[in-house]
Short mmCIF file of C-alpha atoms in Angstrom, two decimals:
data_model
loop_
_atom_site.label_atom_id
_atom_site.label_comp_id
_atom_site.label_asym_id
_atom_site.label_seq_id
_atom_site.Cartn_x
_atom_site.Cartn_y
_atom_site.Cartn_z
CA MET A 1212 10.37 4.88 -42.18
CA THR A 1213 10.67 4.11 -38.48
CA ASP A 1214 7.54 3.47 -36.42
CA HIS A 1215 7.75 5.06 -32.97
CA VAL A 1216 5.96 3.32 -30.10
CA VAL A 1217 5.76 5.55 -27.04
CA ILE A 1218 4.76 4.07 -23.69
CA LEU A 1219 3.68 6.53 -21.04
CA GLY A 1220 4.25 5.13 -17.56
CA GLY A 1221 6.88 2.81 -16.12
CA GLY A 1222 4.76 0.76 -13.74
CA THR A 1223 3.98 -2.91 -14.20
CA GLY A 1224 2.07 -2.50 -17.48
CA GLY A 1225 4.50 -0.09 -19.13
CA THR A 1226 7.62 -1.95 -18.08
CA VAL A 1227 6.37 -5.42 -19.03
CA LEU A 1228 5.18 -4.05 -22.37
CA ALA A 1229 8.51 -2.35 -23.11
CA ASN A 1230 10.44 -5.55 -22.41
CA ASP A 1231 7.97 -7.70 -24.33
CA LEU A 1232 8.28 -5.42 -27.38
CA ALA A 1233 12.08 -5.47 -27.06
CA ASP A 1234 11.98 -9.25 -27.29
CA ARG A 1235 9.22 -9.58 -29.87
CA LEU A 1236 10.54 -6.83 -32.17
CA GLU A 1237 14.24 -7.54 -31.68
CA THR A 1238 14.96 -7.58 -35.42
CA GLU A 1239 12.91 -4.49 -36.20
CA LEU A 1240 14.56 -2.59 -33.33
CA ALA A 1241 18.04 -3.62 -34.50
CA THR A 1242 17.31 -2.42 -38.04
CA ASP A 1243 15.60 0.84 -37.01
CA LYS A 1244 12.24 -0.19 -38.42
CA VAL A 1245 10.79 0.58 -35.01
CA ARG A 1246 11.75 2.60 -31.94
CA VAL A 1247 10.31 2.10 -28.46
CA THR A 1248 10.40 4.91 -25.90
CA LEU A 1249 9.32 4.48 -22.28
CA LEU A 1250 8.55 7.75 -20.49
CA ASN A 1251 8.30 7.88 -16.70
CA ASP A 1252 8.52 10.77 -14.26
CA ASP A 1253 10.39 8.73 -11.64
CA PRO A 1254 13.73 7.01 -12.31
CA ASP A 1255 12.51 4.09 -10.20
CA HIS A 1256 10.00 1.38 -10.96
CA VAL A 1257 7.71 0.91 -7.96
CA TYR A 1258 6.10 -2.42 -7.04
CA LYS A 1259 3.12 -1.33 -4.95
CA PRO A 1260 2.01 -4.70 -3.46
CA VAL A 1261 4.94 -4.43 -1.03
CA TRP A 1262 3.11 -1.62 0.78
CA LEU A 1263 0.50 -3.96 2.31
CA TYR A 1264 3.25 -5.55 4.41
CA VAL A 1265 4.97 -2.32 5.51
CA PRO A 1266 2.49 -1.36 8.30
CA PHE A 1267 2.97 -4.80 9.87
CA GLY A 1268 6.75 -4.40 9.88
CA GLN A 1269 7.29 -7.20 7.38
CA ARG A 1270 8.69 -5.23 4.44
CA GLU A 1271 10.38 -1.92 3.79
CA PRO A 1272 9.15 0.48 1.08
CA GLU A 1273 12.61 0.28 -0.48
CA ASP A 1274 11.91 -3.42 -1.20
CA GLY A 1275 9.42 -2.23 -3.82
CA ARG A 1276 11.79 0.12 -5.70
CA ARG A 1277 14.35 -0.59 -8.37
CA PRO A 1278 15.87 1.69 -11.02
CA LEU A 1279 13.81 1.49 -14.19
CA ALA A 1280 16.99 1.53 -16.27
CA ASP A 1281 18.09 -1.75 -14.62
CA LEU A 1282 14.81 -3.48 -15.51
CA VAL A 1283 14.23 -2.36 -19.09
CA ASP A 1284 15.99 -3.80 -22.12
CA ASP A 1285 18.77 -1.62 -23.56
CA SER A 1286 17.01 -1.43 -26.92
CA VAL A 1287 14.24 0.66 -25.29
CA ASP A 1288 14.87 4.39 -24.86
CA VAL A 1289 13.98 5.15 -21.23
CA ARG A 1290 13.35 8.84 -20.61
CA ILE A 1291 12.72 10.34 -17.19
CA ASP A 1292 10.42 13.26 -17.85
CA ARG A 1293 6.83 14.27 -17.22
CA VAL A 1294 4.40 14.59 -20.08
CA THR A 1295 2.38 17.80 -19.89
CA ASP A 1296 0.15 17.47 -22.95
CA ILE A 1297 -1.13 14.80 -25.31
CA ASP A 1298 -2.23 15.90 -28.78
CA THR A 1299 -3.88 12.92 -30.45
CA ASP A 1300 -4.56 14.87 -33.68
CA THR A 1301 -0.93 15.67 -34.43
CA ARG A 1302 0.27 12.59 -32.49
CA GLN A 1303 2.59 14.60 -30.31
CA LEU A 1304 3.47 14.71 -26.64
CA ARG A 1305 4.89 17.72 -24.89
CA THR A 1306 7.05 17.17 -21.84
CA ARG A 1307 8.34 19.29 -18.99
CA ARG A 1308 11.99 19.17 -19.99
CA GLY A 1309 12.52 17.86 -23.49
CA PRO A 1310 11.33 18.72 -27.00
CA ALA A 1311 7.96 17.50 -28.30
CA ILE A 1312 7.82 13.76 -28.99
CA GLU A 1313 6.04 12.41 -32.04
CA TYR A 1314 4.48 8.96 -31.89
CA ASP A 1315 2.99 6.48 -34.29
CA TYR A 1316 1.52 4.37 -31.49
CA LEU A 1317 0.87 5.67 -27.97
CA VAL A 1318 0.28 3.44 -24.97
CA LEU A 1319 -1.11 5.02 -21.82
CA ALA A 1320 0.03 3.09 -18.77
CA THR A 1321 -0.32 6.02 -16.43
CA GLY A 1322 -1.82 4.18 -13.47
CA SER A 1323 -3.75 5.49 -10.48
CA THR A 1324 -3.23 8.43 -8.16
CA LEU A 1325 -4.77 9.06 -4.74
CA ALA A 1326 -7.22 11.90 -4.18
CA PRO A 1327 -7.83 12.08 -0.37
CA ALA A 1328 -8.67 15.79 -0.64
CA GLU A 1329 -12.02 14.83 -2.19
CA ILE A 1330 -13.24 13.83 1.29
CA SER A 1331 -13.24 16.58 3.89
CA GLY A 1332 -10.82 15.81 6.73
CA LEU A 1333 -9.54 12.55 5.25
CA ALA A 1334 -6.00 13.74 4.55
CA GLU A 1335 -5.67 14.96 8.15
CA GLY A 1336 -7.53 12.17 9.92
CA GLY A 1337 -6.89 9.07 7.84
CA HIS A 1338 -3.97 6.76 7.12
CA ASP A 1339 -3.37 4.55 4.12
CA TYR A 1340 -1.09 1.85 2.78
CA TYR A 1341 -1.66 2.81 -0.85
CA SER A 1342 1.41 5.06 -0.94
CA GLU A 1343 4.97 4.73 0.35
CA SER A 1344 4.65 7.63 2.75
CA GLY A 1345 1.22 6.46 3.90
CA ALA A 1346 2.45 2.94 4.60
CA LYS A 1347 5.40 4.22 6.63
CA THR A 1348 3.27 6.57 8.72
CA LEU A 1349 0.67 3.86 9.28
CA ARG A 1350 3.43 1.53 10.48
CA GLU A 1351 4.31 3.99 13.24
CA GLU A 1352 0.63 4.30 14.22
CA LEU A 1353 0.01 0.56 14.25
CA LEU A 1354 3.12 -0.18 16.30
CA SER A 1355 1.91 2.14 19.05
CA PHE A 1356 -1.74 1.04 18.81
CA THR A 1357 -2.55 -1.23 21.72
CA GLY A 1358 -6.31 -0.85 21.95
CA GLY A 1359 -9.37 0.97 20.60
CA GLU A 1360 -11.39 1.27 17.43
CA LEU A 1361 -9.58 0.48 14.19
CA VAL A 1362 -11.72 1.42 11.20
CA LEU A 1363 -10.80 0.36 7.67
CA SER A 1364 -12.94 2.35 5.25
CA VAL A 1365 -13.02 1.65 1.55
CA ILE A 1366 -13.84 5.05 0.10
CA GLY A 1367 -12.45 5.02 -3.42
CA SER A 1368 -13.95 2.65 -5.96
CA PRO A 1369 -12.51 1.65 -8.30
CA HIS A 1370 -9.25 1.41 -6.42
CA MET A 1371 -5.95 -0.43 -6.80
CA CYS A 1372 -5.84 -4.08 -5.73
CA PRO A 1373 -9.47 -4.72 -4.75
CA ALA A 1374 -8.47 -7.55 -2.41
CA ALA A 1375 -6.12 -5.43 -0.30
CA PRO A 1376 -8.78 -3.97 2.05
CA LEU A 1377 -9.94 -7.49 2.98
CA GLU A 1378 -6.31 -8.57 3.31
CA PHE A 1379 -5.56 -5.67 5.65
CA VAL A 1380 -8.34 -6.46 8.12
CA PHE A 1381 -7.58 -10.20 8.05
CA MET A 1382 -3.90 -9.49 8.67
CA ALA A 1383 -4.65 -6.92 11.37
CA ASP A 1384 -6.95 -9.40 13.13
CA ASP A 1385 -4.22 -12.07 13.11
CA TRP A 1386 -1.43 -9.62 13.99
CA PHE A 1387 -3.25 -8.30 17.05
CA ARG A 1388 -4.19 -11.86 18.12
CA GLU A 1389 -0.57 -12.98 17.90
CA ARG A 1390 0.43 -10.04 20.06
CA GLY A 1391 -2.28 -10.73 22.65
CA LEU A 1392 -4.06 -7.44 21.90
CA ARG A 1393 -7.08 -8.54 19.89
CA ASP A 1394 -9.51 -8.35 22.83
CA ASP A 1395 -8.61 -4.68 23.18
CA VAL A 1396 -8.95 -3.83 19.48
CA GLU A 1397 -12.29 -3.47 17.72
CA ILE A 1398 -11.91 -3.82 13.93
CA THR A 1399 -14.59 -2.36 11.64
CA TYR A 1400 -14.60 -2.65 7.86
CA THR A 1401 -16.77 -0.37 5.73
CA TYR A 1402 -17.65 -0.82 2.07
CA PRO A 1403 -19.62 1.42 -0.33
CA ILE A 1404 -22.14 -1.13 -1.59
CA GLN A 1405 -24.37 -3.72 0.08
CA ARG A 1406 -21.69 -6.41 0.39
CA VAL A 1407 -18.04 -6.57 1.49
CA HIS A 1408 -16.46 -6.67 -1.98
CA GLY A 1409 -17.39 -5.50 -5.45
CA ASN A 1410 -17.31 -9.03 -6.81
CA PRO A 1411 -20.27 -10.97 -5.37
CA HIS A 1412 -18.39 -14.30 -5.36
CA ILE A 1413 -15.49 -12.88 -3.37
CA ALA A 1414 -17.92 -11.05 -1.07
CA GLU A 1415 -19.86 -14.27 -0.41
CA TRP A 1416 -16.61 -16.06 0.47
CA ALA A 1417 -15.18 -13.29 2.64
CA ARG A 1418 -18.21 -12.36 4.74
CA PRO A 1419 -18.36 -15.55 6.86
CA LEU A 1420 -14.61 -15.30 7.49
CA MET A 1421 -15.10 -11.76 8.74
CA ASP A 1422 -17.94 -12.83 11.01
CA ASP A 1423 -15.87 -15.71 12.39
CA ARG A 1424 -13.02 -13.34 13.14
CA ASP A 1425 -15.20 -10.72 14.87
CA ILE A 1426 -14.53 -8.12 12.21
CA ASN A 1427 -17.45 -5.67 12.26
CA VAL A 1428 -18.92 -4.79 8.89
CA GLU A 1429 -20.71 -1.63 7.75
CA THR A 1430 -22.00 -1.88 4.19
CA PHE A 1431 -23.56 0.93 2.12
CA PHE A 1432 -21.03 3.22 3.77
CA ASN A 1433 -19.81 5.96 1.43
CA ALA A 1434 -17.62 8.27 3.48
CA GLU A 1435 -18.65 11.89 3.25
CA ALA A 1436 -16.46 13.55 5.86
CA VAL A 1437 -13.87 12.82 8.52
CA ASP A 1438 -13.62 14.90 11.67
CA PRO A 1439 -10.01 14.44 12.83
CA GLU A 1440 -10.60 16.22 16.16
CA ALA A 1441 -13.73 14.29 17.14
CA GLU A 1442 -12.22 11.15 15.50
CA THR A 1443 -15.39 10.30 13.61
CA ILE A 1444 -16.15 9.35 10.03
CA THR A 1445 -19.62 9.92 8.61
CA SER A 1446 -21.21 8.47 5.51
CA MET A 1447 -23.54 9.81 2.82
CA GLU A 1448 -26.04 7.31 4.18
CA GLY A 1449 -26.04 9.00 7.59
CA THR A 1450 -23.94 6.55 9.62
CA GLU A 1451 -21.28 7.92 11.97
CA LEU A 1452 -18.43 5.79 13.28
CA ASP A 1453 -15.94 6.61 16.03
CA TYR A 1454 -12.36 5.66 15.40
CA ASP A 1455 -9.06 5.72 17.23
CA LEU A 1456 -7.15 4.73 14.10
CA LEU A 1457 -8.64 5.31 10.66
CA VAL A 1458 -7.19 3.46 7.69
CA SER A 1459 -8.77 4.34 4.39
CA ILE A 1460 -8.64 3.40 0.77
CA PRO A 1461 -8.76 6.97 -0.54
CA PRO A 1462 -10.59 8.01 -3.71
CA HIS A 1463 -8.55 7.13 -6.80
CA ARG A 1464 -8.10 9.06 -10.01
CA GLY A 1465 -6.03 8.59 -13.12
CA VAL A 1466 -3.79 11.40 -14.33
CA ASP A 1467 -5.30 14.71 -15.50
CA LEU A 1468 -3.69 14.32 -18.94
CA ILE A 1469 -6.32 11.74 -19.92
CA GLU A 1470 -9.30 14.00 -19.36
CA GLU A 1471 -7.47 16.99 -20.86
CA ALA A 1472 -6.95 14.95 -24.04
CA ASP A 1473 -10.65 13.94 -24.09
CA LEU A 1474 -9.76 10.28 -23.74
CA GLY A 1475 -12.01 9.53 -20.76
CA ASP A 1476 -13.31 10.73 -17.40
CA ASN A 1477 -11.46 10.87 -14.09
CA GLY A 1478 -8.18 9.88 -15.70
CA TRP A 1479 -9.40 6.50 -16.94
CA VAL A 1480 -9.16 5.90 -20.69
CA ASP A 1481 -12.30 4.68 -22.46
CA VAL A 1482 -11.13 1.58 -24.33
CA ASP A 1483 -12.40 -1.48 -26.13
CA LYS A 1484 -12.06 -4.04 -23.34
CA HIS A 1485 -10.74 -6.71 -25.72
CA THR A 1486 -8.39 -4.77 -28.03
CA LEU A 1487 -7.42 -2.08 -25.47
CA GLU A 1488 -7.71 0.56 -28.21
CA ALA A 1489 -8.87 3.99 -27.06
CA ASP A 1490 -12.44 4.85 -28.04
CA HIS A 1491 -11.69 8.49 -28.80
CA ALA A 1492 -8.35 8.50 -30.68
CA ASP A 1493 -6.60 6.41 -33.29
CA ARG A 1494 -3.39 4.53 -32.54
CA VAL A 1495 -3.81 5.14 -28.82
CA TYR A 1496 -4.09 2.27 -26.34
CA ALA A 1497 -4.34 1.94 -22.58
CA ILE A 1498 -3.34 -0.82 -20.19
CA GLY A 1499 -3.40 -1.44 -16.45
CA ASP A 1500 -5.14 0.92 -14.06
CA ALA A 1501 -5.48 3.62 -16.73
CA ALA A 1502 -7.66 1.41 -18.96
CA ASP A 1503 -11.35 1.52 -18.12
CA THR A 1504 -12.10 -2.14 -18.81
CA GLY A 1505 -14.15 -2.92 -15.71
CA VAL A 1506 -11.64 -5.51 -14.45
CA PRO A 1507 -9.72 -4.86 -11.22
CA LYS A 1508 -6.91 -2.36 -11.11
CA ALA A 1509 -4.34 -5.02 -10.31
CA GLY A 1510 -0.79 -5.86 -11.32
CA SER A 1511 -1.80 -9.17 -12.89
CA VAL A 1512 -4.24 -7.35 -15.15
CA ALA A 1513 -1.56 -4.89 -16.28
CA HIS A 1514 0.81 -7.81 -16.89
CA TYR A 1515 -1.63 -9.78 -19.05
CA GLN A 1516 -2.85 -6.72 -20.92
CA ALA A 1517 0.76 -5.79 -21.69
CA GLY A 1518 1.29 -9.22 -23.23
CA VAL A 1519 -1.79 -8.87 -25.43
CA LEU A 1520 -0.91 -5.35 -26.51
CA ALA A 1521 2.67 -6.33 -27.35
CA GLN A 1522 1.27 -8.91 -29.78
CA ARG A 1523 -1.14 -6.39 -31.28
CA LEU A 1524 1.52 -3.70 -31.69
CA ALA A 1525 3.95 -6.17 -33.25
CA SER A 1526 1.25 -7.11 -35.77
CA GLU A 1527 0.56 -3.43 -36.53
CA VAL A 1528 4.23 -2.64 -37.02
CA ARG A 1529 4.57 -5.62 -39.38
CA GLY A 1530 1.48 -4.63 -41.33
CA ARG A 1531 -0.48 -7.73 -40.31
CA PRO A 1532 -3.97 -7.90 -38.81
CA ALA A 1533 -3.84 -7.73 -35.01
CA THR A 1534 -5.68 -10.73 -33.60
CA ALA A 1535 -4.64 -11.01 -29.94
CA THR A 1536 -7.36 -9.97 -27.51
CA TYR A 1537 -7.60 -9.53 -23.76
CA ASP A 1538 -10.14 -11.83 -22.12
CA GLY A 1539 -10.26 -10.15 -18.72
CA LYS A 1540 -7.78 -12.56 -17.12
CA THR A 1541 -7.08 -11.63 -13.52
CA LEU A 1542 -5.10 -13.50 -10.87
CA CYS A 1543 -5.01 -12.50 -7.26
CA PHE A 1544 -3.69 -13.91 -4.01
CA ILE A 1545 -5.70 -12.84 -0.97
CA GLU A 1546 -3.99 -12.90 2.41
CA THR A 1547 -6.38 -14.19 5.08
CA GLY A 1548 -3.97 -13.66 7.98
CA MET A 1549 -0.26 -13.44 8.66
CA ASP A 1550 0.40 -17.00 7.47
CA ALA A 1551 -2.50 -18.06 5.23
CA ALA A 1552 -3.88 -16.90 1.90
CA SER A 1553 -6.48 -17.70 -0.73
CA PHE A 1554 -6.22 -17.36 -4.49
CA VAL A 1555 -8.64 -16.37 -7.25
CA GLU A 1556 -8.46 -16.49 -11.03
CA PHE A 1557 -11.20 -15.11 -13.27
CA ASP A 1558 -11.95 -13.35 -16.53
CA TYR A 1559 -14.80 -11.61 -18.34
CA GLU A 1560 -16.79 -14.85 -18.57
CA GLN A 1561 -15.65 -17.01 -15.64
CA PRO A 1562 -16.34 -15.74 -12.11
CA PRO A 1563 -13.81 -16.25 -9.29
CA SER A 1564 -14.00 -19.17 -6.91
CA PRO A 1565 -11.70 -18.43 -3.96
CA ALA A 1566 -9.45 -21.34 -2.95
CA PRO A 1567 -9.52 -22.54 0.67
CA PRO A 1568 -6.98 -20.48 2.62
CA SER A 1569 -3.68 -22.27 3.25
CA GLN A 1570 -0.14 -21.60 4.34
CA LYS A 1571 1.02 -22.89 0.96
CA LEU A 1572 -0.87 -20.14 -0.83
CA HIS A 1573 0.53 -17.56 1.58
CA TRP A 1574 4.07 -18.67 0.76
CA SER A 1575 3.15 -18.72 -2.92
CA LYS A 1576 2.13 -15.07 -2.67
CA LEU A 1577 5.36 -14.11 -0.94
CA ALA A 1578 7.38 -16.13 -3.45
CA TYR A 1579 5.64 -14.42 -6.34
CA ASN A 1580 6.27 -11.00 -4.79
CA GLU A 1581 9.98 -11.86 -4.73
CA SER A 1582 10.00 -13.16 -8.28
CA TYR A 1583 8.01 -10.15 -9.51
CA TRP A 1584 11.25 -8.55 -10.66
CA LEU A 1585 11.50 -11.28 -13.29
CA THR A 1586 8.00 -10.35 -14.45
CA ALA A 1587 9.00 -6.69 -14.74
CA ARG A 1588 11.99 -7.71 -16.84
CA GLY A 1589 9.75 -9.72 -19.12
CA LEU A 1590 11.15 -13.08 -18.04
CA LEU A 1591 8.20 -14.53 -16.12
CA MET B 376 -43.06 6.59 -10.94
CA SER B 377 -42.85 8.63 -14.10
CA THR B 378 -40.01 10.31 -15.93
CA PRO B 379 -39.42 13.74 -14.34
CA ASP B 380 -40.29 16.90 -16.26
CA THR B 381 -37.10 18.60 -15.11
CA ASP B 382 -33.92 17.85 -17.06
CA PRO B 383 -31.35 15.95 -15.02
CA ALA B 384 -28.46 18.01 -13.65
CA ALA B 385 -26.16 15.22 -14.78
CA THR B 386 -26.31 12.00 -16.75
CA VAL B 387 -24.01 9.10 -15.93
CA ASP B 388 -23.56 6.70 -18.81
CA ALA B 389 -22.48 3.41 -17.22
CA ARG B 390 -23.59 1.20 -20.08
CA GLY B 391 -21.17 -1.66 -20.54
CA ALA B 392 -19.83 -1.41 -16.99
CA ALA B 393 -19.79 -4.51 -14.82
CA CYS B 394 -21.28 -4.54 -11.34
CA PRO B 395 -20.77 -2.56 -9.11
CA GLY B 396 -19.53 0.02 -11.63
CA PRO B 397 -22.91 1.61 -12.42
CA LEU B 398 -23.87 2.06 -8.77
CA MET B 399 -20.44 3.45 -7.90
CA ASP B 400 -20.64 5.85 -10.84
CA LEU B 401 -24.03 7.02 -9.58
CA ILE B 402 -22.74 7.47 -6.02
CA GLY B 403 -19.75 9.43 -7.34
CA LYS B 404 -22.01 11.80 -9.25
CA MET B 405 -24.40 12.18 -6.30
CA ARG B 406 -21.43 13.39 -4.24
CA GLU B 407 -20.91 16.25 -6.70
CA VAL B 408 -24.45 17.59 -7.14
CA ASP B 409 -26.49 19.79 -4.81
CA SER B 410 -29.62 18.76 -2.90
CA GLY B 411 -32.66 18.76 -5.16
CA ALA B 412 -30.62 17.90 -8.26
CA ILE B 413 -31.65 14.95 -10.42
CA VAL B 414 -29.06 12.49 -11.70
CA CYS B 415 -29.86 10.12 -14.54
CA LEU B 416 -27.97 6.80 -14.56
CA LEU B 417 -27.88 4.75 -17.75
CA SER B 418 -27.09 1.09 -17.08
CA ASP B 419 -27.46 -2.17 -18.96
CA ASN B 420 -26.39 -4.23 -15.95
CA GLU B 421 -29.20 -6.35 -14.50
CA GLN B 422 -27.82 -5.98 -10.98
CA SER B 423 -28.62 -2.26 -11.13
CA VAL B 424 -32.32 -3.12 -10.94
CA THR B 425 -31.82 -4.10 -7.29
CA ASP B 426 -28.56 -2.29 -6.39
CA VAL B 427 -29.75 1.19 -7.29
CA PRO B 428 -33.11 1.22 -5.43
CA GLU B 429 -31.47 -0.37 -2.36
CA TRP B 430 -28.77 2.29 -2.18
CA VAL B 431 -31.11 5.16 -2.98
CA GLU B 432 -33.35 4.17 -0.07
CA GLU B 433 -30.39 3.59 2.27
CA ALA B 434 -28.98 7.04 1.46
CA GLY B 435 -32.36 8.75 1.87
CA ASN B 436 -32.58 9.91 -1.73
CA GLU B 437 -35.53 9.40 -4.04
CA LEU B 438 -35.81 7.18 -7.10
CA LEU B 439 -38.14 9.20 -9.30
CA ALA B 440 -38.39 6.81 -12.23
CA VAL B 441 -36.86 3.83 -14.00
CA GLU B 442 -37.25 4.08 -17.76
CA GLU B 443 -37.03 0.89 -19.80
CA ARG B 444 -35.18 1.61 -23.03
CA GLU B 445 -34.23 -0.61 -25.93
CA ASP B 446 -31.05 -2.11 -24.48
CA HIS B 447 -30.66 -0.39 -21.12
CA ARG B 448 -32.49 1.37 -18.30
CA ALA B 449 -32.46 4.98 -17.18
CA PHE B 450 -32.66 5.55 -13.42
CA TYR B 451 -33.69 9.06 -12.32
CA VAL B 452 -32.53 9.82 -8.79
CA GLU B 453 -33.13 13.01 -6.85
CA LYS B 454 -30.66 14.01 -4.16
CA GLN B 455 -32.47 14.90 -0.91
#
């Protein structure tokens, strides 16, 4: 009998997992004891961290795309199709184009989607760098922006890459200073809770930097509506801000399939945060953004969770007890300007302690972004 | 403060979630309900003891009651 592992989603988590399984289960794959299928609705793998640099003219969206087939080991069956239904009772997936797919183990690596329509006027009045099209449009806006109110509003939480909103305002501050425009640009950062970041240690580190750099801060600001004509954004708490350029972190959701399969709310899968097993179905797992573990929705998290799950799945396939567990490990570089960055590392037990910003860390971040393709291929 | 007689329009179970998850879950639910509706937030995160009342006041809503339960708290918030 052949065990079939199906991975849904070809982002960082799904791709690293597929390649890790290809390596770890090389013998079982060669002897048909196991099959691994990776399903993705886009033939390309997309590396989203590139988008932060696009508005500042430093990277192109194409830099973050490579064909999935070039990244994934040949022993993995890569199928480009969209899953329309998950039946965890019969262990079947239905897809848009192909026949139903039966699985023995299902991994949901379905990531995040943006839901700007949840906030009235946001799609029309706001810009973002959390999508390829958004980053490109924002680049055009920023290049022609020579003065006025720039508002960065964090609306969605949880959202991808929790450091990126701080990075954007630090980079914008530096970018406008370098171009001699900073005195003409007012930068305001809004955040939904009473500090500037969800993690209190990162918030405590970032706030003085923001004050030093004349970045205005509005906390307890949960955007309720945007008026694109009046160029205002108002919050549930009753604050109204004028803007000339609004950059937002839109509300995030997982894919509808998750809720339809009763695996969790808002597209996030309820999981055991150590084993990554779904709470509401057997032989179903989730990694990366799709897994509701409480850790950031970040590429490093997806990468480490994929490594843990590969070990657990290999143990299952071999009929051994699965012992590997995820400890919440998260790594994150945080740009503090155009040529300096900090770095944090933390897990479920150990809080982050941001490193002093340096040019070395900035170059380390850029170097990692280049070498990411080795990570995707399971080599780093 | 005492537990309201009216059943909550929605209950948000954020037990097990790390900060600021419970507060963000509450805010998300408050977006969805109508004025006058009561939302019950279940949280076992200590930070919620200060986070929730601070936000509720800031947003002009009303914290009707905080119920101490065996291993968590129930916060009853009315949307104004």
